[in-house]
């Protein structure tokens, strides 16, 4: 099996590069057209990973096998909120474009930038949730 | 394979998705649909404020169907599903019904009436948005597109919220059925 090992430092640097690129795209979409409405998109995409992060932590600490029904419902609420926030982040520039508040270039740029920001945050948490176990293995072997 | 426990000759040729993951994706999809409905409606509002060339504007009347649909969604999705199940079992009189007794049936009656209120709010929101579309736009001959789009967006948004509620209901009931069969 081909072992493709990336050190955690490289991961952090490349992910922060992606994050900065997303912020750059959104800021550029505001600043190039002197119209700072697309900044709301950053706010929504920054809020989007929060519900899942909060509720999944609480869930894993008390990981009994589906005995608690309250656990399931709060988890549901978190995923409902996640879906809602991600869709609103994508829909917000389109709505602004339709009401002629921003131009279509700025709409595309802010959508792309917001999705890059959200994707890098999700990938960050995903990498480092999974790699903690592996790193422990590396330490003790 | 666990075929020795299963005396049937045929089996399903494809694997059904795991119940928990299917539920999770269903809930995500419900959230996506709700946000879609919300933004379709909000699009009409912002369009009316900033880019409207006609003399029709979105007023509080247009907000009422959206608020009805949202309250209906909250009521329907926050009701405890096991109460309904309890009610069905006790009203049939067989099985576990005699264990609960009178309190179960009154609780189930309450749950059912609240559920009916929720579905009535949802249906009222949808039909109210259609009424707003007809009375405010179509009757007064505002039938060209960028103007009538505000009414059409209202209807589409309410349809999306209704579907979000339906998807959420199906996803949660799927999981309930699974855990119910697990406990039996």
Short mmCIF file of C-alpha atoms in Angstrom, two decimals:
data_model
loop_
_atom_site.label_atom_id
_atom_site.label_comp_id
_atom_site.label_asym_id
_atom_site.label_seq_id
_atom_site.Cartn_x
_atom_site.Cartn_y
_atom_site.Cartn_z
CA UNK A 1 0.00 0.00 0.00
CA UNK A 2 1.31 3.36 -0.96
CA UNK A 3 1.93 5.39 2.12
CA UNK A 4 1.26 9.03 1.45
CA UNK A 5 2.21 10.87 4.54
CA UNK A 6 1.66 14.57 5.01
CA UNK A 7 2.93 16.16 8.13
CA UNK A 8 0.39 18.10 10.21
CA UNK A 9 2.37 21.27 9.70
CA UNK A 10 1.91 21.06 5.92
CA UNK A 11 -1.78 20.47 6.43
CA UNK A 12 -2.13 23.52 8.64
CA UNK A 13 -0.18 25.73 6.28
CA UNK A 14 -2.07 24.67 3.16
CA UNK A 15 -5.42 24.95 4.90
CA UNK A 16 -4.66 28.41 6.20
CA UNK A 17 -3.62 29.32 2.69
CA UNK A 18 -6.99 28.16 1.41
CA UNK A 19 -8.76 30.05 4.18
CA UNK A 20 -6.87 33.22 3.34
CA UNK A 21 -7.72 32.74 -0.33
CA UNK A 22 -11.41 32.52 0.53
CA UNK A 23 -11.23 35.69 2.61
CA UNK A 24 -9.30 37.35 -0.20
CA UNK A 25 -11.96 36.46 -2.75
CA UNK A 26 -14.79 37.80 -0.60
CA UNK A 27 -12.94 40.96 0.34
CA UNK A 28 -12.01 41.53 -3.28
CA UNK A 29 -15.62 41.07 -4.33
CA UNK A 30 -16.48 43.86 -1.92
CA UNK A 31 -13.60 46.19 -2.52
CA UNK A 32 -13.41 46.04 -6.31
CA UNK A 33 -16.97 47.31 -6.64
CA UNK A 34 -17.04 49.59 -3.55
CA UNK A 35 -19.99 47.70 -2.21
CA UNK A 36 -19.68 45.95 1.11
CA UNK A 37 -22.83 43.85 1.13
CA UNK A 38 -21.04 40.51 0.37
CA UNK A 39 -19.30 40.65 3.76
CA UNK A 40 -22.48 39.19 5.29
CA UNK A 41 -21.64 36.00 3.40
CA UNK A 42 -18.45 35.56 5.46
CA UNK A 43 -20.48 35.92 8.63
CA UNK A 44 -22.93 33.21 7.58
CA UNK A 45 -20.21 30.79 6.48
CA UNK A 46 -18.33 31.35 9.72
CA UNK A 47 -21.47 30.56 11.70
CA UNK A 48 -22.22 27.44 9.64
CA UNK A 49 -19.79 24.93 11.25
CA UNK A 50 -20.68 25.99 14.81
CA UNK A 51 -23.86 23.93 15.49
CA UNK A 52 -22.33 20.67 14.33
CA UNK A 53 -19.16 21.29 16.33
CA UNK A 54 -21.06 22.06 19.51
CA UNK A 55 -23.50 19.19 19.36
CA UNK A 56 -21.12 16.51 18.09
CA UNK A 57 -18.77 17.15 21.00
CA UNK A 58 -21.54 16.70 23.50
CA UNK A 59 -22.70 13.63 21.68
CA UNK A 60 -19.37 11.82 21.67
CA UNK A 61 -18.80 12.41 25.37
CA UNK A 62 -21.91 10.43 26.25
CA UNK A 63 -21.82 7.83 23.52
CA UNK A 64 -24.39 5.35 24.67
CA UNK A 65 -26.03 3.27 22.01
CA UNK A 66 -29.06 5.30 21.06
CA UNK A 67 -30.50 5.06 24.53
CA UNK A 68 -31.09 8.77 24.90
CA UNK A 69 -33.73 10.28 22.67
CA UNK A 70 -32.75 13.85 23.57
CA UNK A 71 -29.32 13.27 22.08
CA UNK A 72 -30.83 12.39 18.73
CA UNK A 73 -33.09 15.38 18.61
CA UNK A 74 -30.37 17.89 19.47
CA UNK A 75 -28.16 16.28 16.84
CA UNK A 76 -30.98 16.67 14.35
CA UNK A 77 -31.31 20.32 15.23
CA UNK A 78 -27.59 20.79 14.61
CA UNK A 79 -27.71 19.20 11.18
CA UNK A 80 -30.87 21.12 10.29
CA UNK A 81 -29.11 24.36 11.22
CA UNK A 82 -26.02 23.35 9.26
CA UNK A 83 -27.98 22.67 6.10
CA UNK A 84 -29.88 25.89 6.56
CA UNK A 85 -26.80 28.05 7.09
CA UNK A 86 -24.83 26.59 4.19
CA UNK A 87 -27.75 27.09 1.84
CA UNK A 88 -28.27 30.64 3.06
CA UNK A 89 -24.61 31.38 2.50
CA UNK A 90 -24.97 30.25 -1.11
CA UNK A 91 -28.33 31.94 -1.61
CA UNK A 92 -27.43 35.32 -0.11
CA UNK A 93 -25.24 36.58 -2.99
CA UNK A 94 -27.81 35.33 -5.50
CA UNK A 95 -30.55 37.29 -3.74
CA UNK A 96 -28.38 40.41 -3.63
CA UNK A 97 -27.63 39.93 -7.33
CA UNK A 98 -31.30 39.61 -8.14
CA UNK A 99 -32.15 42.81 -6.32
CA UNK A 100 -29.30 44.56 -8.15
CA UNK A 101 -27.41 45.40 -4.99
CA UNK A 102 -24.20 43.78 -6.26
CA UNK A 103 -22.87 42.93 -9.70
CA UNK A 104 -22.75 39.39 -10.98
CA UNK A 105 -18.92 39.15 -10.83
CA UNK A 106 -19.02 40.09 -7.19
CA UNK A 107 -21.82 37.54 -6.65
CA UNK A 108 -19.73 34.71 -8.13
CA UNK A 109 -16.60 35.75 -6.27
CA UNK A 110 -18.28 35.99 -2.90
CA UNK A 111 -20.04 32.64 -3.39
CA UNK A 112 -16.76 30.92 -4.29
CA UNK A 113 -14.92 32.59 -1.46
CA UNK A 114 -17.55 31.66 1.09
CA UNK A 115 -17.56 28.03 -0.03
CA UNK A 116 -13.75 27.91 0.19
CA UNK A 117 -13.88 29.32 3.72
CA UNK A 118 -16.50 26.79 4.81
CA UNK A 119 -14.71 23.91 3.09
CA UNK A 120 -11.39 24.72 4.72
CA UNK A 121 -12.96 24.97 8.17
CA UNK A 122 -14.72 21.63 7.71
CA UNK A 123 -11.58 19.99 6.36
CA UNK A 124 -9.60 21.37 9.28
CA UNK A 125 -11.89 19.86 11.89
CA UNK A 126 -12.10 16.62 9.90
CA UNK A 127 -8.31 16.27 9.54
CA UNK A 128 -7.56 16.91 13.12
CA UNK A 129 -10.36 14.88 14.57
CA UNK A 130 -9.18 11.83 12.64
CA UNK A 131 -5.46 12.44 13.01
CA UNK A 132 -5.47 12.62 16.78
CA UNK A 133 -5.97 8.89 16.96
CA UNK A 134 -3.25 8.26 14.39
CA UNK A 135 -0.82 10.53 16.14
CA UNK A 136 -1.31 8.69 19.38
CA UNK A 137 -0.49 5.51 17.51
CA UNK A 138 2.62 7.15 16.14
CA UNK A 139 3.69 8.24 19.56
CA UNK A 140 3.39 4.87 21.17
CA UNK A 141 4.76 2.63 18.46
CA UNK B 1 -23.41 -13.36 5.41
CA UNK B 2 -26.24 -13.69 7.85
CA UNK B 3 -28.42 -15.81 5.59
CA UNK B 4 -28.81 -18.63 8.06
CA UNK B 5 -31.11 -16.50 10.18
CA UNK B 6 -33.18 -15.62 7.14
CA UNK B 7 -35.30 -18.39 5.62
CA UNK B 8 -36.41 -16.34 2.62
CA UNK B 9 -35.34 -17.28 -0.88
CA UNK B 10 -34.87 -13.80 -2.30
CA UNK B 11 -33.21 -10.78 -0.91
CA UNK B 12 -32.96 -7.14 -1.86
CA UNK B 13 -30.36 -6.84 -4.63
CA UNK B 14 -29.01 -3.58 -3.24
CA UNK B 15 -28.12 -2.49 0.21
CA UNK B 16 -30.41 0.04 1.77
CA UNK B 17 -28.53 2.97 3.29
CA UNK B 18 -27.88 2.76 6.97
CA UNK B 19 -30.79 4.18 8.91
CA UNK B 20 -28.76 6.67 10.93
CA UNK B 21 -26.93 8.13 7.94
CA UNK B 22 -30.13 8.28 5.89
CA UNK B 23 -31.76 10.15 8.74
CA UNK B 24 -28.85 12.55 8.96
CA UNK B 25 -28.93 13.35 5.25
CA UNK B 26 -32.70 13.70 5.38
CA UNK B 27 -32.39 16.27 8.12
CA UNK B 28 -29.70 18.12 6.19
CA UNK B 29 -31.96 18.14 3.15
CA UNK B 30 -34.84 19.46 5.24
CA UNK B 31 -32.62 22.31 6.42
CA UNK B 32 -31.61 23.05 2.84
CA UNK B 33 -35.24 23.14 1.74
CA UNK B 34 -36.22 25.41 4.62
CA UNK B 35 -33.41 27.84 3.83
CA UNK B 36 -34.41 27.76 0.17
CA UNK B 37 -37.97 28.71 1.06
CA UNK B 38 -36.78 31.41 3.42
CA UNK B 39 -34.48 32.97 0.84
CA UNK B 40 -37.05 32.71 -1.95
CA UNK B 41 -39.39 34.78 0.18
CA UNK B 42 -36.67 37.15 1.35
CA UNK B 43 -35.67 37.63 -2.28
CA UNK B 44 -39.12 38.99 -2.96
CA UNK B 45 -38.85 41.31 0.03
CA UNK B 46 -35.42 42.69 -0.85
CA UNK B 47 -36.36 42.99 -4.50
CA UNK B 48 -39.42 44.97 -3.56
CA UNK B 49 -37.37 47.32 -1.40
CA UNK B 50 -34.40 47.95 -3.66
CA UNK B 51 -35.10 47.15 -7.31
CA UNK B 52 -38.81 47.56 -7.73
CA UNK B 53 -39.98 49.57 -10.71
CA UNK B 54 -43.70 49.02 -10.21
CA UNK B 55 -45.96 50.47 -7.55
CA UNK B 56 -46.71 47.16 -5.82
CA UNK B 57 -44.66 46.56 -2.70
CA UNK B 58 -44.32 43.71 -0.28
CA UNK B 59 -46.13 44.65 2.90
CA UNK B 60 -46.96 42.82 6.11
CA UNK B 61 -49.77 40.95 4.30
CA UNK B 62 -47.14 39.02 2.36
CA UNK B 63 -45.33 38.09 5.55
CA UNK B 64 -48.36 36.40 7.14
CA UNK B 65 -48.28 33.15 5.06
CA UNK B 66 -44.56 32.78 5.67
CA UNK B 67 -45.02 33.24 9.41
CA UNK B 68 -47.87 30.70 9.42
CA UNK B 69 -45.73 28.14 7.60
CA UNK B 70 -42.83 28.69 9.97
CA UNK B 71 -44.96 28.31 13.09
CA UNK B 72 -46.52 25.19 11.56
CA UNK B 73 -43.08 23.72 10.89
CA UNK B 74 -41.97 24.43 14.45
CA UNK B 75 -45.09 22.86 15.94
CA UNK B 76 -45.08 19.77 13.72
CA UNK B 77 -41.38 19.02 14.12
CA UNK B 78 -41.21 19.65 17.86
CA UNK B 79 -44.03 17.32 18.81
CA UNK B 80 -43.09 14.10 20.56
CA UNK B 81 -43.66 11.27 18.10
CA UNK B 82 -43.82 8.53 20.73
CA UNK B 83 -46.98 10.11 22.16
CA UNK B 84 -48.73 9.54 18.86
CA UNK B 85 -47.55 5.96 18.75
CA UNK B 86 -48.74 5.41 22.30
CA UNK B 87 -52.10 6.79 21.34
CA UNK B 88 -52.43 4.44 18.38
CA UNK B 89 -51.60 1.42 20.48
CA UNK B 90 -53.98 2.31 23.27
CA UNK B 91 -56.83 3.35 21.00
CA UNK B 92 -56.73 0.01 19.23
CA UNK B 93 -57.25 -1.63 22.58
CA UNK B 94 -54.90 -4.50 21.87
CA UNK B 95 -51.28 -5.11 22.63
CA UNK B 96 -49.74 -2.72 25.10
CA UNK B 97 -52.82 -0.53 25.36
CA UNK B 98 -54.16 -1.71 28.68
CA UNK B 99 -50.90 -0.83 30.42
CA UNK B 100 -51.25 2.90 29.87
CA UNK B 101 -54.90 3.37 30.62
CA UNK B 102 -56.75 6.65 30.49
CA UNK B 103 -53.86 9.08 30.75
CA UNK B 104 -52.30 7.77 27.54
CA UNK B 105 -55.38 8.30 25.48
CA UNK B 106 -55.88 11.86 26.72
CA UNK B 107 -52.21 12.60 26.06
CA UNK B 108 -52.52 11.13 22.59
CA UNK B 109 -55.61 13.23 22.00
CA UNK B 110 -53.69 16.35 22.97
CA UNK B 111 -50.79 15.38 20.74
CA UNK B 112 -53.11 14.78 17.82
CA UNK B 113 -54.94 18.07 18.19
CA UNK B 114 -51.66 20.01 18.41
CA UNK B 115 -50.40 18.13 15.35
CA UNK B 116 -53.60 19.03 13.53
CA UNK B 117 -53.04 22.67 14.46
CA UNK B 118 -49.52 22.47 13.04
CA UNK B 119 -50.62 20.95 9.76
CA UNK B 120 -53.47 23.44 9.52
CA UNK B 121 -50.96 26.27 9.93
CA UNK B 122 -48.76 24.79 7.19
CA UNK B 123 -51.65 24.35 4.77
CA UNK B 124 -52.97 27.78 5.70
CA UNK B 125 -49.60 29.30 4.92
CA UNK B 126 -49.48 27.70 1.48
CA UNK B 127 -53.04 28.58 0.57
CA UNK B 128 -52.62 32.05 2.03
CA UNK B 129 -49.65 32.69 -0.21
CA UNK B 130 -51.68 31.58 -3.22
CA UNK B 131 -54.49 33.90 -2.12
CA UNK B 132 -52.03 36.80 -1.84
CA UNK B 133 -50.72 36.00 -5.31
CA UNK B 134 -54.21 36.02 -6.79
CA UNK B 135 -55.75 38.98 -4.95
CA UNK B 136 -52.75 41.27 -4.87
CA UNK B 137 -51.22 40.53 -8.25
CA UNK B 138 -53.36 38.59 -10.71
CA UNK B 139 -56.70 40.30 -10.10
CA UNK B 140 -55.18 43.78 -10.44
CA UNK B 141 -53.57 42.84 -13.78
CA UNK B 142 -49.99 42.82 -12.60
CA UNK B 143 -49.15 39.85 -14.79
CA UNK B 144 -45.84 40.85 -16.35
CA UNK B 145 -42.95 38.98 -14.90
CA UNK B 146 -40.69 41.07 -12.68
CA UNK B 147 -43.71 42.31 -10.74
CA UNK B 148 -45.65 39.08 -10.46
CA UNK B 149 -42.38 37.38 -9.48
CA UNK B 150 -42.78 38.74 -5.97
CA UNK B 151 -46.03 36.80 -5.55
CA UNK B 152 -44.70 33.69 -7.28
CA UNK B 153 -41.61 33.68 -5.06
CA UNK B 154 -43.87 33.82 -2.03
CA UNK B 155 -45.78 30.75 -3.20
CA UNK B 156 -42.59 28.85 -4.07
CA UNK B 157 -41.06 29.69 -0.72
CA UNK B 158 -44.07 28.36 1.14
CA UNK B 159 -44.04 25.19 -0.97
CA UNK B 160 -40.36 24.70 -0.06
CA UNK B 161 -41.08 25.15 3.65
CA UNK B 162 -43.93 22.63 3.44
CA UNK B 163 -41.67 20.11 1.72
CA UNK B 164 -38.96 20.72 4.30
CA UNK B 165 -41.45 19.86 7.02
CA UNK B 166 -42.49 16.69 5.17
CA UNK B 167 -38.87 15.57 4.67
CA UNK B 168 -38.07 16.23 8.32
CA UNK B 169 -41.11 14.24 9.43
CA UNK B 170 -40.21 11.29 7.21
CA UNK B 171 -36.56 11.30 8.30
CA UNK B 172 -37.39 11.37 11.99
CA UNK B 173 -40.09 8.73 11.72
CA UNK B 174 -37.71 6.44 9.88
CA UNK B 175 -35.32 6.53 12.82
CA UNK B 176 -38.13 6.10 15.32
CA UNK B 177 -39.30 2.98 13.55
CA UNK B 178 -35.78 1.60 13.60
CA UNK B 179 -35.23 2.14 17.31
CA UNK B 180 -38.74 0.92 18.04
CA UNK B 181 -38.09 -2.38 16.29
CA UNK B 182 -34.79 -2.53 18.13
CA UNK B 183 -36.44 -2.29 21.52
CA UNK B 184 -39.14 -4.82 20.77
#
